[in-house]
mmCIF file of C-alpha atoms in Angstrom:
data_model
loop_
_atom_site.group_PDB
_atom_site.id
_atom_site.type_symbol
_atom_site.label_atom_id
_atom_site.label_comp_id
_atom_site.label_asym_id
_atom_site.label_seq_id
_atom_site.Cartn_x
_atom_site.Cartn_y
_atom_site.Cartn_z
ATOM 1 C CA MET A 12 29.238 189.225 -39.493
ATOM 2 C CA ALA A 13 29.575 186.649 -42.264
ATOM 3 C CA THR A 14 26.529 184.780 -43.481
ATOM 4 C CA VAL A 15 27.274 181.089 -43.363
ATOM 5 C CA SER A 16 25.484 177.801 -43.841
ATOM 6 C CA ALA A 17 25.619 175.657 -40.749
ATOM 7 C CA PRO A 18 27.029 172.211 -41.396
ATOM 8 C CA ALA A 19 25.650 169.251 -39.397
ATOM 9 C CA ALA A 20 27.608 168.836 -36.201
ATOM 10 C CA ASP A 21 29.010 165.404 -35.383
ATOM 11 C CA PRO A 22 27.058 164.255 -32.272
ATOM 12 C CA ALA A 23 29.871 161.914 -31.386
ATOM 13 C CA VAL A 24 32.196 164.864 -30.735
ATOM 14 C CA VAL A 25 29.643 166.668 -28.590
ATOM 15 C CA ALA A 26 29.012 163.484 -26.556
ATOM 16 C CA PHE A 27 32.743 162.823 -26.189
ATOM 17 C CA TYR A 28 33.592 166.247 -24.865
ATOM 18 C CA SER A 29 30.464 166.548 -22.752
ATOM 19 C CA GLY A 30 31.709 163.521 -20.795
ATOM 20 C CA HIS A 31 35.446 164.267 -21.015
ATOM 21 C CA PRO A 32 37.284 163.889 -17.708
ATOM 22 C CA ILE A 33 38.996 167.286 -18.086
ATOM 23 C CA SER A 34 36.065 169.617 -17.351
ATOM 24 C CA ALA A 35 35.571 172.982 -15.704
ATOM 25 C CA ALA A 36 33.963 171.128 -12.808
ATOM 26 C CA ILE A 37 37.030 169.008 -12.062
ATOM 27 C CA VAL A 38 39.326 172.011 -12.467
ATOM 28 C CA LEU A 39 37.316 173.912 -9.879
ATOM 29 C CA ASP A 40 37.126 170.861 -7.616
ATOM 30 C CA LYS A 41 40.911 170.564 -7.638
ATOM 31 C CA LEU A 42 41.341 174.270 -6.875
ATOM 32 C CA ARG A 43 38.828 174.144 -4.015
ATOM 33 C CA ARG A 44 40.598 171.162 -2.467
ATOM 34 C CA ALA A 45 44.007 172.849 -2.809
ATOM 35 C CA ARG A 46 43.003 176.388 -1.808
ATOM 36 C CA GLY A 47 39.740 176.024 0.067
ATOM 37 C CA HIS A 48 38.062 178.457 -2.339
ATOM 38 C CA VAL A 49 38.087 179.696 -5.922
ATOM 39 C CA GLU A 50 38.109 183.389 -5.174
ATOM 40 C CA ARG A 51 40.762 185.859 -6.510
ATOM 41 C CA LEU A 52 42.116 183.360 -9.026
ATOM 42 C CA ARG A 53 44.902 184.395 -11.359
ATOM 43 C CA PRO A 54 45.256 182.956 -14.878
ATOM 44 C CA GLU A 55 48.376 181.028 -13.859
ATOM 45 C CA ASP A 56 46.399 179.293 -11.086
ATOM 46 C CA LEU A 57 44.595 177.348 -13.819
ATOM 47 C CA PHE A 58 47.565 176.413 -16.021
ATOM 48 C CA ALA A 59 48.281 173.156 -14.309
ATOM 49 C CA HIS A 60 44.728 172.016 -14.858
ATOM 50 C CA ASP A 61 43.215 173.585 -18.009
ATOM 51 C CA GLN A 62 45.702 172.832 -20.799
ATOM 52 C CA ASP A 63 43.866 169.999 -22.523
ATOM 53 C CA HIS A 64 46.360 169.396 -25.362
ATOM 54 C CA TYR A 65 49.716 167.648 -25.840
ATOM 55 C CA GLY A 66 52.804 169.388 -24.485
ATOM 56 C CA GLY A 67 51.325 171.968 -22.135
ATOM 57 C CA LEU A 68 52.618 175.491 -22.010
ATOM 58 C CA GLU A 69 55.687 174.732 -24.082
ATOM 59 C CA ALA A 70 53.461 173.578 -26.943
ATOM 60 C CA ASN A 71 51.510 176.833 -26.607
ATOM 61 C CA ASP A 72 54.695 178.845 -26.871
ATOM 62 C CA ALA A 73 55.818 176.923 -29.976
ATOM 63 C CA LEU A 74 52.534 177.771 -31.732
ATOM 64 C CA ALA A 75 52.697 181.371 -30.553
ATOM 65 C CA ARG A 76 56.123 181.740 -32.182
ATOM 66 C CA LEU A 77 54.870 180.126 -35.357
ATOM 67 C CA ALA A 78 51.800 182.404 -35.429
ATOM 68 C CA GLY A 79 53.830 185.522 -34.614
ATOM 69 C CA LEU A 80 51.724 186.472 -31.608
ATOM 70 C CA ALA A 81 52.393 189.927 -30.170
ATOM 71 C CA PRO A 82 50.478 192.390 -27.938
ATOM 72 C CA GLY A 83 47.313 193.762 -29.494
ATOM 73 C CA LEU A 84 46.907 191.115 -32.220
ATOM 74 C CA LYS A 85 43.592 189.318 -32.696
ATOM 75 C CA LEU A 86 43.684 185.526 -32.481
ATOM 76 C CA ALA A 87 41.027 182.930 -33.323
ATOM 77 C CA ASP A 88 41.289 179.552 -31.623
ATOM 78 C CA PHE A 89 39.613 176.786 -33.601
ATOM 79 C CA GLY A 90 38.419 174.046 -31.222
ATOM 80 C CA ALA A 91 38.991 176.130 -28.105
ATOM 81 C CA GLY A 92 37.768 173.579 -25.586
ATOM 82 C CA LEU A 93 37.858 174.872 -22.019
ATOM 83 C CA GLY A 94 39.802 177.963 -23.131
ATOM 84 C CA GLY A 95 43.061 177.074 -21.424
ATOM 85 C CA PRO A 96 45.379 177.964 -24.335
ATOM 86 C CA ALA A 97 43.242 181.042 -25.141
ATOM 87 C CA ARG A 98 43.651 182.344 -21.621
ATOM 88 C CA TYR A 99 47.385 181.624 -21.723
ATOM 89 C CA PHE A 100 47.852 183.432 -25.009
ATOM 90 C CA ALA A 101 45.953 186.480 -23.735
ATOM 91 C CA HIS A 102 47.824 186.533 -20.467
ATOM 92 C CA ARG A 103 51.307 185.746 -21.802
ATOM 93 C CA TYR A 104 51.247 187.513 -25.197
ATOM 94 C CA GLY A 105 48.674 190.232 -24.747
ATOM 95 C CA VAL A 106 46.476 189.142 -27.612
ATOM 96 C CA GLU A 107 42.657 189.279 -27.907
ATOM 97 C CA VAL A 108 41.265 185.777 -28.368
ATOM 98 C CA THR A 109 37.980 184.529 -29.843
ATOM 99 C CA GLY A 110 37.566 180.765 -29.469
ATOM 100 C CA ILE A 111 35.184 178.582 -31.472
ATOM 101 C CA GLU A 112 33.991 175.444 -29.677
ATOM 102 C CA LEU A 113 31.343 172.925 -30.724
ATOM 103 C CA THR A 114 30.360 171.455 -27.332
ATOM 104 C CA PRO A 115 27.987 173.643 -25.298
ATOM 105 C CA ALA A 116 29.247 172.323 -21.914
ATOM 106 C CA ARG A 117 32.796 173.339 -22.850
ATOM 107 C CA VAL A 118 31.730 176.764 -24.052
ATOM 108 C CA GLU A 119 29.985 177.380 -20.694
ATOM 109 C CA GLY A 120 32.972 176.014 -18.744
ATOM 110 C CA ALA A 121 35.499 178.007 -20.733
ATOM 111 C CA ASN A 122 33.716 181.309 -20.193
ATOM 112 C CA ARG A 123 33.159 180.531 -16.474
ATOM 113 C CA LEU A 124 36.856 179.864 -15.915
ATOM 114 C CA THR A 125 37.781 182.961 -17.926
ATOM 115 C CA ALA A 126 35.551 185.153 -15.823
ATOM 116 C CA LEU A 127 37.018 183.706 -12.607
ATOM 117 C CA VAL A 128 40.532 184.843 -13.626
ATOM 118 C CA GLY A 129 39.413 188.234 -14.869
ATOM 119 C CA LEU A 130 40.151 187.785 -18.597
ATOM 120 C CA SER A 131 36.641 188.160 -20.008
ATOM 121 C CA ASP A 132 37.601 191.442 -21.652
ATOM 122 C CA ARG A 133 40.268 189.685 -23.734
ATOM 123 C CA VAL A 134 39.005 186.072 -24.149
ATOM 124 C CA ARG A 135 35.616 184.814 -25.271
ATOM 125 C CA VAL A 136 34.636 181.341 -26.421
ATOM 126 C CA LEU A 137 31.653 181.083 -28.776
ATOM 127 C CA GLU A 138 29.623 178.017 -29.619
ATOM 128 C CA GLY A 139 30.088 177.163 -33.221
ATOM 129 C CA ASP A 140 31.570 174.900 -35.928
ATOM 130 C CA VAL A 141 35.019 175.639 -37.258
ATOM 131 C CA ARG A 142 33.852 174.722 -40.771
ATOM 132 C CA ALA A 143 31.427 177.647 -40.795
ATOM 133 C CA THR A 144 31.905 180.262 -38.139
ATOM 134 C CA ALA A 145 30.082 183.563 -37.848
ATOM 135 C CA LEU A 146 33.368 185.434 -37.543
ATOM 136 C CA PRO A 147 34.018 188.422 -39.769
ATOM 137 C CA SER A 148 36.166 187.966 -42.853
ATOM 138 C CA GLY A 149 39.751 189.211 -42.634
ATOM 139 C CA ALA A 150 39.396 190.182 -38.987
ATOM 140 C CA PHE A 151 42.141 188.059 -37.419
ATOM 141 C CA ASP A 152 45.915 188.203 -37.349
ATOM 142 C CA ALA A 153 46.319 184.543 -36.517
ATOM 143 C CA VAL A 154 44.356 181.251 -36.213
ATOM 144 C CA ILE A 155 45.565 178.544 -33.854
ATOM 145 C CA SER A 156 44.294 175.013 -33.240
ATOM 146 C CA GLN A 157 45.594 172.130 -31.141
ATOM 147 C CA GLU A 158 44.611 168.523 -31.771
ATOM 148 C CA ALA A 159 41.085 169.578 -32.675
ATOM 149 C CA LEU A 160 40.906 169.125 -36.429
ATOM 150 C CA LEU A 161 41.129 165.352 -35.973
ATOM 151 C CA HIS A 162 37.475 165.540 -34.930
ATOM 152 C CA VAL A 163 36.325 167.621 -37.942
ATOM 153 C CA PRO A 164 34.613 166.079 -40.974
ATOM 154 C CA GLU A 165 35.239 167.945 -44.298
ATOM 155 C CA ARG A 166 38.508 169.226 -42.848
ATOM 156 C CA ALA A 167 39.113 171.274 -45.939
ATOM 157 C CA ARG A 168 36.170 173.436 -45.019
ATOM 158 C CA ALA A 169 37.792 174.305 -41.688
ATOM 159 C CA LEU A 170 41.028 175.256 -43.435
ATOM 160 C CA ALA A 171 39.126 177.408 -45.905
ATOM 161 C CA GLU A 172 37.355 179.075 -42.966
ATOM 162 C CA ALA A 173 40.647 179.830 -41.286
ATOM 163 C CA PHE A 174 41.813 181.421 -44.550
ATOM 164 C CA ARG A 175 38.597 183.507 -44.743
ATOM 165 C CA VAL A 176 38.869 184.953 -41.266
ATOM 166 C CA LEU A 177 42.559 185.824 -41.538
ATOM 167 C CA ARG A 178 43.711 189.179 -42.846
ATOM 168 C CA PRO A 179 46.192 189.120 -45.722
ATOM 169 C CA GLY A 180 49.507 188.234 -44.178
ATOM 170 C CA GLY A 181 47.790 186.495 -41.255
ATOM 171 C CA ARG A 182 49.132 183.190 -40.035
ATOM 172 C CA LEU A 183 47.677 179.768 -39.321
ATOM 173 C CA ALA A 184 49.476 177.554 -36.781
ATOM 174 C CA PHE A 185 48.191 174.230 -35.537
ATOM 175 C CA THR A 186 48.971 170.720 -34.352
ATOM 176 C CA ASP A 187 47.104 167.556 -35.252
ATOM 177 C CA TRP A 188 47.376 163.791 -35.634
ATOM 178 C CA ILE A 189 48.816 162.331 -38.803
ATOM 179 C CA ALA A 190 49.044 158.770 -40.107
ATOM 180 C CA HIS A 191 52.381 157.351 -41.134
ATOM 181 C CA ARG A 192 50.556 154.196 -42.019
ATOM 182 C CA PRO A 193 46.777 153.872 -42.234
ATOM 183 C CA PRO A 194 45.204 152.337 -39.104
ATOM 184 C CA SER A 195 43.453 149.050 -39.596
ATOM 185 C CA GLN A 196 39.664 149.165 -39.666
ATOM 186 C CA ALA A 197 39.506 147.704 -36.119
ATOM 187 C CA GLU A 198 41.986 150.319 -34.917
ATOM 188 C CA PHE A 199 40.134 153.160 -36.518
ATOM 189 C CA ASP A 200 36.774 151.879 -35.196
ATOM 190 C CA LEU A 201 38.100 151.928 -31.644
ATOM 191 C CA LEU A 202 39.619 155.442 -32.070
ATOM 192 C CA ARG A 203 36.318 156.626 -33.514
ATOM 193 C CA GLN A 204 34.291 155.028 -30.712
ATOM 194 C CA GLY A 205 36.656 156.237 -27.942
ATOM 195 C CA MET A 206 37.702 159.671 -29.168
ATOM 196 C CA ALA A 207 35.320 160.679 -31.981
ATOM 197 C CA VAL A 208 38.059 160.867 -34.578
ATOM 198 C CA GLN A 209 37.575 161.337 -38.277
ATOM 199 C CA PRO A 210 39.790 159.794 -40.990
ATOM 200 C CA ILE A 211 43.363 160.826 -40.206
ATOM 201 C CA GLU A 212 45.435 163.022 -42.502
ATOM 202 C CA THR A 213 48.919 162.333 -43.690
ATOM 203 C CA MET A 214 51.700 164.974 -43.845
ATOM 204 C CA ASP A 215 51.253 165.113 -47.663
ATOM 205 C CA SER A 216 47.452 165.305 -47.603
ATOM 206 C CA TYR A 217 47.583 168.220 -45.117
ATOM 207 C CA ARG A 218 50.032 170.047 -47.350
ATOM 208 C CA VAL A 219 47.776 169.544 -50.350
ATOM 209 C CA ALA A 220 44.697 170.640 -48.380
ATOM 210 C CA LEU A 221 46.385 173.827 -47.125
ATOM 211 C CA GLU A 222 47.613 174.785 -50.525
ATOM 212 C CA GLY A 223 44.118 174.124 -51.905
ATOM 213 C CA ALA A 224 42.713 176.543 -49.318
ATOM 214 C CA GLY A 225 45.103 179.235 -50.508
ATOM 215 C CA PHE A 226 47.806 179.047 -47.863
ATOM 216 C CA ALA A 227 51.484 179.477 -48.748
ATOM 217 C CA PRO A 228 54.142 178.701 -47.787
ATOM 218 C CA VAL A 229 53.524 175.663 -45.604
ATOM 219 C CA ALA A 230 56.082 174.623 -42.981
ATOM 220 C CA ALA A 231 55.598 171.292 -41.259
ATOM 221 C CA GLU A 232 57.386 169.637 -38.313
ATOM 222 C CA ASP A 233 56.921 165.975 -37.463
ATOM 223 C CA LEU A 234 56.219 165.708 -33.711
ATOM 224 C CA THR A 235 55.831 161.928 -33.501
ATOM 225 C CA ARG A 236 58.921 161.264 -31.409
ATOM 226 C CA GLN A 237 58.060 164.109 -29.046
ATOM 227 C CA TRP A 238 54.476 162.965 -28.684
ATOM 228 C CA ALA A 239 55.202 159.288 -27.731
ATOM 229 C CA PRO A 240 56.385 159.985 -24.139
ATOM 230 C CA ILE A 241 53.892 162.844 -23.766
ATOM 231 C CA LEU A 242 50.949 160.603 -24.641
ATOM 232 C CA ALA A 243 52.212 157.844 -22.345
ATOM 233 C CA GLN A 244 52.306 160.308 -19.497
ATOM 234 C CA ARG A 245 48.893 161.675 -20.371
ATOM 235 C CA LEU A 246 47.433 158.133 -20.236
ATOM 236 C CA LYS A 247 48.688 157.841 -16.656
ATOM 237 C CA MET A 248 47.236 161.297 -15.886
ATOM 238 C CA TYR A 249 43.822 160.284 -17.314
ATOM 239 C CA GLU A 250 43.767 157.039 -15.327
ATOM 240 C CA ALA A 251 44.389 159.007 -12.126
ATOM 241 C CA LEU A 252 41.923 161.703 -13.135
ATOM 242 C CA ARG A 253 39.185 159.115 -13.736
ATOM 243 C CA THR A 254 39.366 158.108 -10.083
ATOM 244 C CA GLU A 255 39.346 161.770 -8.970
ATOM 245 C CA ALA A 256 36.399 162.590 -11.216
ATOM 246 C CA LEU A 257 34.340 159.640 -9.995
ATOM 247 C CA LYS A 258 34.908 160.736 -6.385
ATOM 248 C CA ALA A 259 34.036 164.311 -7.231
ATOM 249 C CA GLY A 260 30.968 163.367 -9.274
ATOM 250 C CA THR A 261 32.222 165.152 -12.370
ATOM 251 C CA PRO A 262 32.418 163.673 -15.900
ATOM 252 C CA ALA A 263 34.918 160.794 -15.924
ATOM 253 C CA GLY A 264 34.996 159.606 -19.548
ATOM 254 C CA HIS A 265 33.683 156.255 -20.804
ATOM 255 C CA ASP A 266 35.464 152.887 -21.063
ATOM 256 C CA ALA A 267 36.048 153.195 -24.792
ATOM 257 C CA PHE A 268 38.010 156.425 -24.268
ATOM 258 C CA TYR A 269 40.514 154.738 -22.027
ATOM 259 C CA ARG A 270 40.829 151.666 -24.302
ATOM 260 C CA SER A 271 41.298 153.908 -27.343
ATOM 261 C CA TYR A 272 43.934 155.939 -25.498
ATOM 262 C CA VAL A 273 45.926 152.824 -24.752
ATOM 263 C CA LEU A 274 45.759 152.073 -28.504
ATOM 264 C CA LEU A 275 46.789 155.616 -29.379
ATOM 265 C CA VAL A 276 49.871 155.385 -27.175
ATOM 266 C CA ARG A 277 50.836 152.116 -28.804
ATOM 267 C CA LEU A 278 50.347 153.385 -32.357
ATOM 268 C CA VAL A 279 52.344 156.530 -31.750
ATOM 269 C CA THR A 280 55.099 154.675 -29.948
ATOM 270 C CA GLU A 281 55.319 152.282 -32.925
ATOM 271 C CA GLY A 282 55.319 155.190 -35.359
ATOM 272 C CA ALA A 283 52.142 154.215 -37.109
ATOM 273 C CA LEU A 284 50.402 157.411 -35.981
ATOM 274 C CA GLY A 285 52.024 160.628 -34.957
ATOM 275 C CA GLY A 286 51.728 164.406 -34.774
ATOM 276 C CA ILE A 287 52.486 167.412 -36.874
ATOM 277 C CA ARG A 288 52.941 171.117 -36.207
ATOM 278 C CA ILE A 289 52.063 173.252 -39.241
ATOM 279 C CA GLY A 290 52.544 176.899 -39.994
ATOM 280 C CA ALA A 291 51.135 178.685 -43.047
ATOM 281 C CA ALA A 292 50.292 182.207 -44.145
ATOM 282 C CA ARG A 293 47.459 183.898 -46.041
ATOM 283 C CA THR A 294 49.364 185.805 -48.705
ATOM 284 C CA ALA A 295 46.423 187.534 -50.337
#
C-alpha cells in the first residue's frame, strides 16, 4: 500500500453528510414500509433510493461509457457516499469497485447496504480522503466521481491522486459543478454553509488542473442545461424526503441545506452555475 500524508479533513463535509437526508437508515425504512422486511434484497431493489447524484442510472451509464468499464476491470470511486453507483457499476458492468468516502456514517451505511444485496465480494467502501488515499499505485483501470470534488479543498491533490492510482492507459471520468460566472460572496457563503462547498472550478480551470496532473487528452461536456430540470426535481424530492425522514427519525438535513438548494436551482437555471462531465486518460 502507498505511504501517504493525511491531509486535514474538512469537518463541514463530515457534518453535512452525517446529517444528510439520503442515508442508509431512510433507504432501509422505505424498503421496510414497501416490502415489510429487508431480507433477500437484490441490487436493483436499492436503485430507486441509493443514487445520491444528479441524473440517476442514466448518469452512471454515461460515466461508465466514458471510463470504458467492462467485466473484470478495477474501478475506484472517489467520494463514494452510500455506495449506490459503486453497487450499480459492479452489478451492471461486472467491475470490482473500491470506494473512498470521508464520512464515517456513510462508509458504515454503504457497506451495510452492499452486504444486504450480496455484493461485498465486489464492492467495498473505505474511509479516507481522496487527496491522499492508501490505495496502491497503478492498481486501477478507472476512477469515477460524481459531484464530490466540489467538497474537496486542494482539488489538484485529488486529481493527482487519481492519476497515481490509475494504471497507464487508465481513465478518469467524473461530473462536478462549474461556475460560468463567479457566485457573489453572499451566494457562496450560503452554498458553503448549506452544502459544504469549496471554491467552484470553471471549465478552463479544470482543464488546466487535469493537464497539470498529467492527464491527456481531456474531453469535457457542459451539462448545465441538463442539470437545471434535474436539480429542480431533486429539490422537490428533498422537500418530501425531509418530511419522511422526520417521521422516521432518520437524518433530515438542516435548514441551510434546503435554503442553499433553492439558491443552487436558481443559479443553475440562470446559467451562473452548471455542471460538467469530464473524461481523461493517464497516458504514461
